Amino acid sequence: MRLTVLGCAGSFPGPESACSSYLVEADGFRLLLDFGAGSLSALQRYAGLKSVDAIVLSHLHCDHMMDATSYVVVRRYAPDGPYPPIPVYAPAGAPERIAAAYSLEEGPLDDVYNFYALQPGSFPIGPFHVVVDRVHHPVETYGVRIEHEGKVLAYSGDTAACDALVRLALNADLFLCEASYLDGADNPPGLHLTGREAGEMATKAGAGRLLLTHLVAAWGSESETLAFAAEAFEGPVEVVRPGCRYDI
Ligand SMILES: [Zn+2]
């Protein structure tokens, strides 16, 4: 499978990146992992507008779901549309939340999205075997493990350190993990990971390669985050950027 980073800015769009969104492809199937603010723009560089086959939203913070509203226009009003509804796997409440963000007067989005409420467990999406579990964040949030032909991509969503994340990332070939906070800062509890904590999660999980994401450019330091992560994880580690592609 192939991972393409569409957006990786933490919490709000950065000067060089949209918010979180990752395109995961295999066997011609295109799965969007999160759909944060601005990422619909980047999507068009790497895939046709109508070619998204399914969407997983880790949680309903704006930096992970907002462009699911803009994408309604694409699927509903395209000159060669409307396009058939696609599945959206998201926390309960997503249908109302995304419909309200789109418009308070135009009703549900059933013609565009078929919503499935996430619960901890595993299920197929196209060619992928997907495992999700609740991670540690102030709202209902899921980490995601995607398996395909013996390869594993794990994605943290937004989370503080937790055992569920280690389980999801167990022996993952690629572990795409948030590292929002600076080590040593006075960080709020139960919200996000630091670079060091991301490294510790990767070490506990035995991950093959650590990809740091969701850094907040305006508040952080990429070099410091990377250095702390590398102290806690012996394997290869890097900070992702928009347009980065990884074949797993
Ligand atoms: Zn969040």
mmCIF file with all atom_site columns, C-alpha atoms in Angstrom, residues 21-130:
data_model
loop_
_atom_site.group_PDB
_atom_site.id
_atom_site.type_symbol
_atom_site.label_atom_id
_atom_site.label_alt_id
_atom_site.label_comp_id
_atom_site.label_asym_id
_atom_site.label_entity_id
_atom_site.label_seq_id
_atom_site.pdbx_PDB_ins_code
_atom_site.Cartn_x
_atom_site.Cartn_y
_atom_site.Cartn_z
_atom_site.occupancy
_atom_site.B_iso_or_equiv
_atom_site.pdbx_formal_charge
_atom_site.auth_seq_id
_atom_site.auth_comp_id
_atom_site.auth_asym_id
_atom_site.auth_atom_id
_atom_site.pdbx_PDB_model_num
ATOM 1   C CA . SER A 1 21  ? -5.223  14.146 5.929   1.00 0.00 ? 21  SER A CA 1
ATOM 2   C CA . TYR A 1 22  ? -3.547  11.035 4.550   1.00 0.00 ? 22  TYR A CA 1
ATOM 3   C CA . LEU A 1 23  ? -4.306  9.172  1.352   1.00 0.00 ? 23  LEU A CA 1
ATOM 4   C CA . VAL A 1 24  ? -3.866  5.407  1.659   1.00 0.00 ? 24  VAL A CA 1
ATOM 5   C CA . GLU A 1 25  ? -3.994  3.453  -1.607  1.00 0.00 ? 25  GLU A CA 1
ATOM 6   C CA . ALA A 1 26  ? -3.850  -0.203 -2.562  1.00 0.00 ? 26  ALA A CA 1
ATOM 7   C CA . ASP A 1 27  ? -5.241  -2.217 -5.470  1.00 0.00 ? 27  ASP A CA 1
ATOM 8   C CA . GLY A 1 28  ? -6.681  0.971  -6.964  1.00 0.00 ? 28  GLY A CA 1
ATOM 9   C CA . PHE A 1 29  ? -8.701  1.716  -3.812  1.00 0.00 ? 29  PHE A CA 1
ATOM 10  C CA . ARG A 1 30  ? -8.338  5.162  -2.225  1.00 0.00 ? 30  ARG A CA 1
ATOM 11  C CA . LEU A 1 31  ? -8.968  5.619  1.468   1.00 0.00 ? 31  LEU A CA 1
ATOM 12  C CA . LEU A 1 32  ? -8.755  9.041  3.080   1.00 0.00 ? 32  LEU A CA 1
ATOM 13  C CA . LEU A 1 33  ? -7.575  8.987  6.648   1.00 0.00 ? 33  LEU A CA 1
ATOM 14  C CA . ASP A 1 34  ? -8.862  12.232 8.162   1.00 0.00 ? 34  ASP A CA 1
ATOM 15  C CA . PHE A 1 35  ? -9.940  15.220 6.099   1.00 0.00 ? 35  PHE A CA 1
ATOM 16  C CA . GLY A 1 36  ? -8.680  18.300 7.920   1.00 0.00 ? 36  GLY A CA 1
ATOM 17  C CA . ALA A 1 37  ? -9.026  21.947 6.951   1.00 0.00 ? 37  ALA A CA 1
ATOM 18  C CA . GLY A 1 38  ? -7.350  22.714 3.625   1.00 0.00 ? 38  GLY A CA 1
ATOM 19  C CA . SER A 1 39  ? -6.576  19.134 2.673   1.00 0.00 ? 39  SER A CA 1
ATOM 20  C CA . LEU A 1 40  ? -9.112  18.982 -0.167  1.00 0.00 ? 40  LEU A CA 1
ATOM 21  C CA . SER A 1 41  ? -6.747  21.290 -2.027  1.00 0.00 ? 41  SER A CA 1
ATOM 22  C CA . ALA A 1 42  ? -3.828  18.880 -1.675  1.00 0.00 ? 42  ALA A CA 1
ATOM 23  C CA . LEU A 1 43  ? -5.983  15.863 -2.508  1.00 0.00 ? 43  LEU A CA 1
ATOM 24  C CA . GLN A 1 44  ? -6.391  17.183 -6.040  1.00 0.00 ? 44  GLN A CA 1
ATOM 25  C CA . ARG A 1 45  ? -2.644  16.952 -6.650  1.00 0.00 ? 45  ARG A CA 1
ATOM 26  C CA . TYR A 1 46  ? -2.631  13.217 -6.031  1.00 0.00 ? 46  TYR A CA 1
ATOM 27  C CA . ALA A 1 47  ? -6.068  11.867 -6.918  1.00 0.00 ? 47  ALA A CA 1
ATOM 28  C CA . GLY A 1 48  ? -9.077  12.667 -9.044  1.00 0.00 ? 48  GLY A CA 1
ATOM 29  C CA . LEU A 1 49  ? -11.779 14.567 -7.198  1.00 0.00 ? 49  LEU A CA 1
ATOM 30  C CA . LYS A 1 50  ? -14.286 11.747 -7.532  1.00 0.00 ? 50  LYS A CA 1
ATOM 31  C CA . SER A 1 51  ? -11.821 8.939  -6.879  1.00 0.00 ? 51  SER A CA 1
ATOM 32  C CA . VAL A 1 52  ? -12.077 8.767  -3.074  1.00 0.00 ? 52  VAL A CA 1
ATOM 33  C CA . ASP A 1 53  ? -13.606 5.399  -2.178  1.00 0.00 ? 53  ASP A CA 1
ATOM 34  C CA . ALA A 1 54  ? -13.928 5.712  1.609   1.00 0.00 ? 54  ALA A CA 1
ATOM 35  C CA . ILE A 1 55  ? -13.124 8.082  4.459   1.00 0.00 ? 55  ILE A CA 1
ATOM 36  C CA . VAL A 1 56  ? -12.099 7.384  8.052   1.00 0.00 ? 56  VAL A CA 1
ATOM 37  C CA . LEU A 1 57  ? -12.290 10.287 10.500  1.00 0.00 ? 57  LEU A CA 1
ATOM 38  C CA . SER A 1 58  ? -10.313 9.681  13.680  1.00 0.00 ? 58  SER A CA 1
ATOM 39  C CA . HIS A 1 59  ? -12.331 12.300 15.533  1.00 0.00 ? 59  HIS A CA 1
ATOM 40  C CA . LEU A 1 60  ? -14.435 15.362 14.979  1.00 0.00 ? 60  LEU A CA 1
ATOM 41  C CA . HIS A 1 61  ? -12.052 18.190 15.806  1.00 0.00 ? 61  HIS A CA 1
ATOM 42  C CA . CYS A 1 62  ? -12.016 20.654 12.908  1.00 0.00 ? 62  CYS A CA 1
ATOM 43  C CA . ASP A 1 63  ? -8.410  19.989 11.981  1.00 0.00 ? 63  ASP A CA 1
ATOM 44  C CA . HIS A 1 64  ? -9.342  16.377 11.218  1.00 0.00 ? 64  HIS A CA 1
ATOM 45  C CA . MET A 1 65  ? -12.745 16.648 9.531   1.00 0.00 ? 65  MET A CA 1
ATOM 46  C CA . MET A 1 66  ? -13.551 20.116 8.219   1.00 0.00 ? 66  MET A CA 1
ATOM 47  C CA . ASP A 1 67  ? -12.983 19.466 4.514   1.00 0.00 ? 67  ASP A CA 1
ATOM 48  C CA . ALA A 1 68  ? -15.567 16.690 4.617   1.00 0.00 ? 68  ALA A CA 1
ATOM 49  C CA . THR A 1 69  ? -17.970 19.648 4.419   1.00 0.00 ? 69  THR A CA 1
ATOM 50  C CA . SER A 1 70  ? -16.317 21.212 1.351   1.00 0.00 ? 70  SER A CA 1
ATOM 51  C CA . TYR A 1 71  ? -16.241 17.801 -0.294  1.00 0.00 ? 71  TYR A CA 1
ATOM 52  C CA . VAL A 1 72  ? -20.066 17.677 -0.188  1.00 0.00 ? 72  VAL A CA 1
ATOM 53  C CA . VAL A 1 73  ? -20.096 20.281 -2.961  1.00 0.00 ? 73  VAL A CA 1
ATOM 54  C CA . VAL A 1 74  ? -17.718 18.180 -5.059  1.00 0.00 ? 74  VAL A CA 1
ATOM 55  C CA . ARG A 1 75  ? -19.786 15.023 -4.881  1.00 0.00 ? 75  ARG A CA 1
ATOM 56  C CA . ARG A 1 76  ? -23.240 16.611 -5.000  1.00 0.00 ? 76  ARG A CA 1
ATOM 57  C CA . TYR A 1 77  ? -22.804 19.307 -7.644  1.00 0.00 ? 77  TYR A CA 1
ATOM 58  C CA . ALA A 1 78  ? -20.019 18.177 -9.999  1.00 0.00 ? 78  ALA A CA 1
ATOM 59  C CA . PRO A 1 79  ? -20.990 18.696 -13.674 1.00 0.00 ? 79  PRO A CA 1
ATOM 60  C CA . ASP A 1 80  ? -20.568 14.959 -14.242 1.00 0.00 ? 80  ASP A CA 1
ATOM 61  C CA . GLY A 1 81  ? -22.226 14.166 -10.907 1.00 0.00 ? 81  GLY A CA 1
ATOM 62  C CA . PRO A 1 82  ? -23.768 13.658 -8.544  1.00 0.00 ? 82  PRO A CA 1
ATOM 63  C CA . TYR A 1 83  ? -21.296 10.988 -7.503  1.00 0.00 ? 83  TYR A CA 1
ATOM 64  C CA . PRO A 1 84  ? -22.559 7.960  -5.579  1.00 0.00 ? 84  PRO A CA 1
ATOM 65  C CA . PRO A 1 85  ? -22.375 8.096  -1.784  1.00 0.00 ? 85  PRO A CA 1
ATOM 66  C CA . ILE A 1 86  ? -19.191 6.819  -0.180  1.00 0.00 ? 86  ILE A CA 1
ATOM 67  C CA . PRO A 1 87  ? -18.744 5.293  3.275   1.00 0.00 ? 87  PRO A CA 1
ATOM 68  C CA . VAL A 1 88  ? -17.524 7.522  6.099   1.00 0.00 ? 88  VAL A CA 1
ATOM 69  C CA . TYR A 1 89  ? -16.338 5.750  9.245   1.00 0.00 ? 89  TYR A CA 1
ATOM 70  C CA . ALA A 1 90  ? -16.370 8.284  12.066  1.00 0.00 ? 90  ALA A CA 1
ATOM 71  C CA . PRO A 1 91  ? -17.343 8.741  15.706  1.00 0.00 ? 91  PRO A CA 1
ATOM 72  C CA . ALA A 1 92  ? -21.067 8.810  16.476  1.00 0.00 ? 92  ALA A CA 1
ATOM 73  C CA . GLY A 1 93  ? -22.540 12.229 15.828  1.00 0.00 ? 93  GLY A CA 1
ATOM 74  C CA . ALA A 1 94  ? -20.577 12.774 12.620  1.00 0.00 ? 94  ALA A CA 1
ATOM 75  C CA . PRO A 1 95  ? -23.669 12.908 10.352  1.00 0.00 ? 95  PRO A CA 1
ATOM 76  C CA . GLU A 1 96  ? -25.238 15.744 12.328  1.00 0.00 ? 96  GLU A CA 1
ATOM 77  C CA . ARG A 1 97  ? -21.984 17.532 12.941  1.00 0.00 ? 97  ARG A CA 1
ATOM 78  C CA . ILE A 1 98  ? -20.807 17.562 9.328   1.00 0.00 ? 98  ILE A CA 1
ATOM 79  C CA . ALA A 1 99  ? -24.287 18.408 8.014   1.00 0.00 ? 99  ALA A CA 1
ATOM 80  C CA . ALA A 1 100 ? -24.510 21.353 10.426  1.00 0.00 ? 100 ALA A CA 1
ATOM 81  C CA . ALA A 1 101 ? -21.070 22.596 9.445   1.00 0.00 ? 101 ALA A CA 1
ATOM 82  C CA . TYR A 1 102 ? -22.114 22.386 5.802   1.00 0.00 ? 102 TYR A CA 1
ATOM 83  C CA . SER A 1 103 ? -25.444 24.149 6.213   1.00 0.00 ? 103 SER A CA 1
ATOM 84  C CA . LEU A 1 104 ? -28.103 24.646 8.878   1.00 0.00 ? 104 LEU A CA 1
ATOM 85  C CA . GLU A 1 105 ? -30.857 24.759 6.241   1.00 0.00 ? 105 GLU A CA 1
ATOM 86  C CA . GLU A 1 106 ? -30.153 21.954 3.779   1.00 0.00 ? 106 GLU A CA 1
ATOM 87  C CA . GLY A 1 107 ? -30.649 18.817 5.826   1.00 0.00 ? 107 GLY A CA 1
ATOM 88  C CA . PRO A 1 108 ? -28.789 15.532 5.972   1.00 0.00 ? 108 PRO A CA 1
ATOM 89  C CA . LEU A 1 109 ? -25.975 14.408 3.695   1.00 0.00 ? 109 LEU A CA 1
ATOM 90  C CA . ASP A 1 110 ? -27.282 10.921 2.967   1.00 0.00 ? 110 ASP A CA 1
ATOM 91  C CA . ASP A 1 111 ? -26.927 11.478 -0.779  1.00 0.00 ? 111 ASP A CA 1
ATOM 92  C CA . VAL A 1 112 ? -23.181 12.079 -0.333  1.00 0.00 ? 112 VAL A CA 1
ATOM 93  C CA . TYR A 1 113 ? -22.032 9.968  2.598   1.00 0.00 ? 113 TYR A CA 1
ATOM 94  C CA . ASN A 1 114 ? -23.015 6.658  4.157   1.00 0.00 ? 114 ASN A CA 1
ATOM 95  C CA . PHE A 1 115 ? -21.984 7.084  7.769   1.00 0.00 ? 115 PHE A CA 1
ATOM 96  C CA . TYR A 1 116 ? -20.839 4.232  9.997   1.00 0.00 ? 116 TYR A CA 1
ATOM 97  C CA . ALA A 1 117 ? -20.277 4.939  13.694  1.00 0.00 ? 117 ALA A CA 1
ATOM 98  C CA . LEU A 1 118 ? -16.867 3.737  14.810  1.00 0.00 ? 118 LEU A CA 1
ATOM 99  C CA . GLN A 1 119 ? -16.513 1.383  17.745  1.00 0.00 ? 119 GLN A CA 1
ATOM 100 C CA . PRO A 1 120 ? -13.381 -0.413 18.916  1.00 0.00 ? 120 PRO A CA 1
ATOM 101 C CA . GLY A 1 121 ? -12.881 -3.455 16.696  1.00 0.00 ? 121 GLY A CA 1
ATOM 102 C CA . SER A 1 122 ? -11.865 -4.540 13.218  1.00 0.00 ? 122 SER A CA 1
ATOM 103 C CA . PHE A 1 123 ? -13.562 -4.520 9.848   1.00 0.00 ? 123 PHE A CA 1
ATOM 104 C CA . PRO A 1 124 ? -12.716 -4.459 6.136   1.00 0.00 ? 124 PRO A CA 1
ATOM 105 C CA . ILE A 1 125 ? -12.598 -1.304 4.029   1.00 0.00 ? 125 ILE A CA 1
ATOM 106 C CA . GLY A 1 126 ? -11.992 -2.219 0.390   1.00 0.00 ? 126 GLY A CA 1
ATOM 107 C CA . PRO A 1 127 ? -8.758  -4.248 0.278   1.00 0.00 ? 127 PRO A CA 1
ATOM 108 C CA . PHE A 1 128 ? -7.708  -3.174 3.782   1.00 0.00 ? 128 PHE A CA 1
ATOM 109 C CA . HIS A 1 129 ? -8.165  -4.865 7.129   1.00 0.00 ? 129 HIS A CA 1
ATOM 110 C CA . VAL A 1 130 ? -8.757  -2.019 9.560   1.00 0.00 ? 130 VAL A CA 1
#
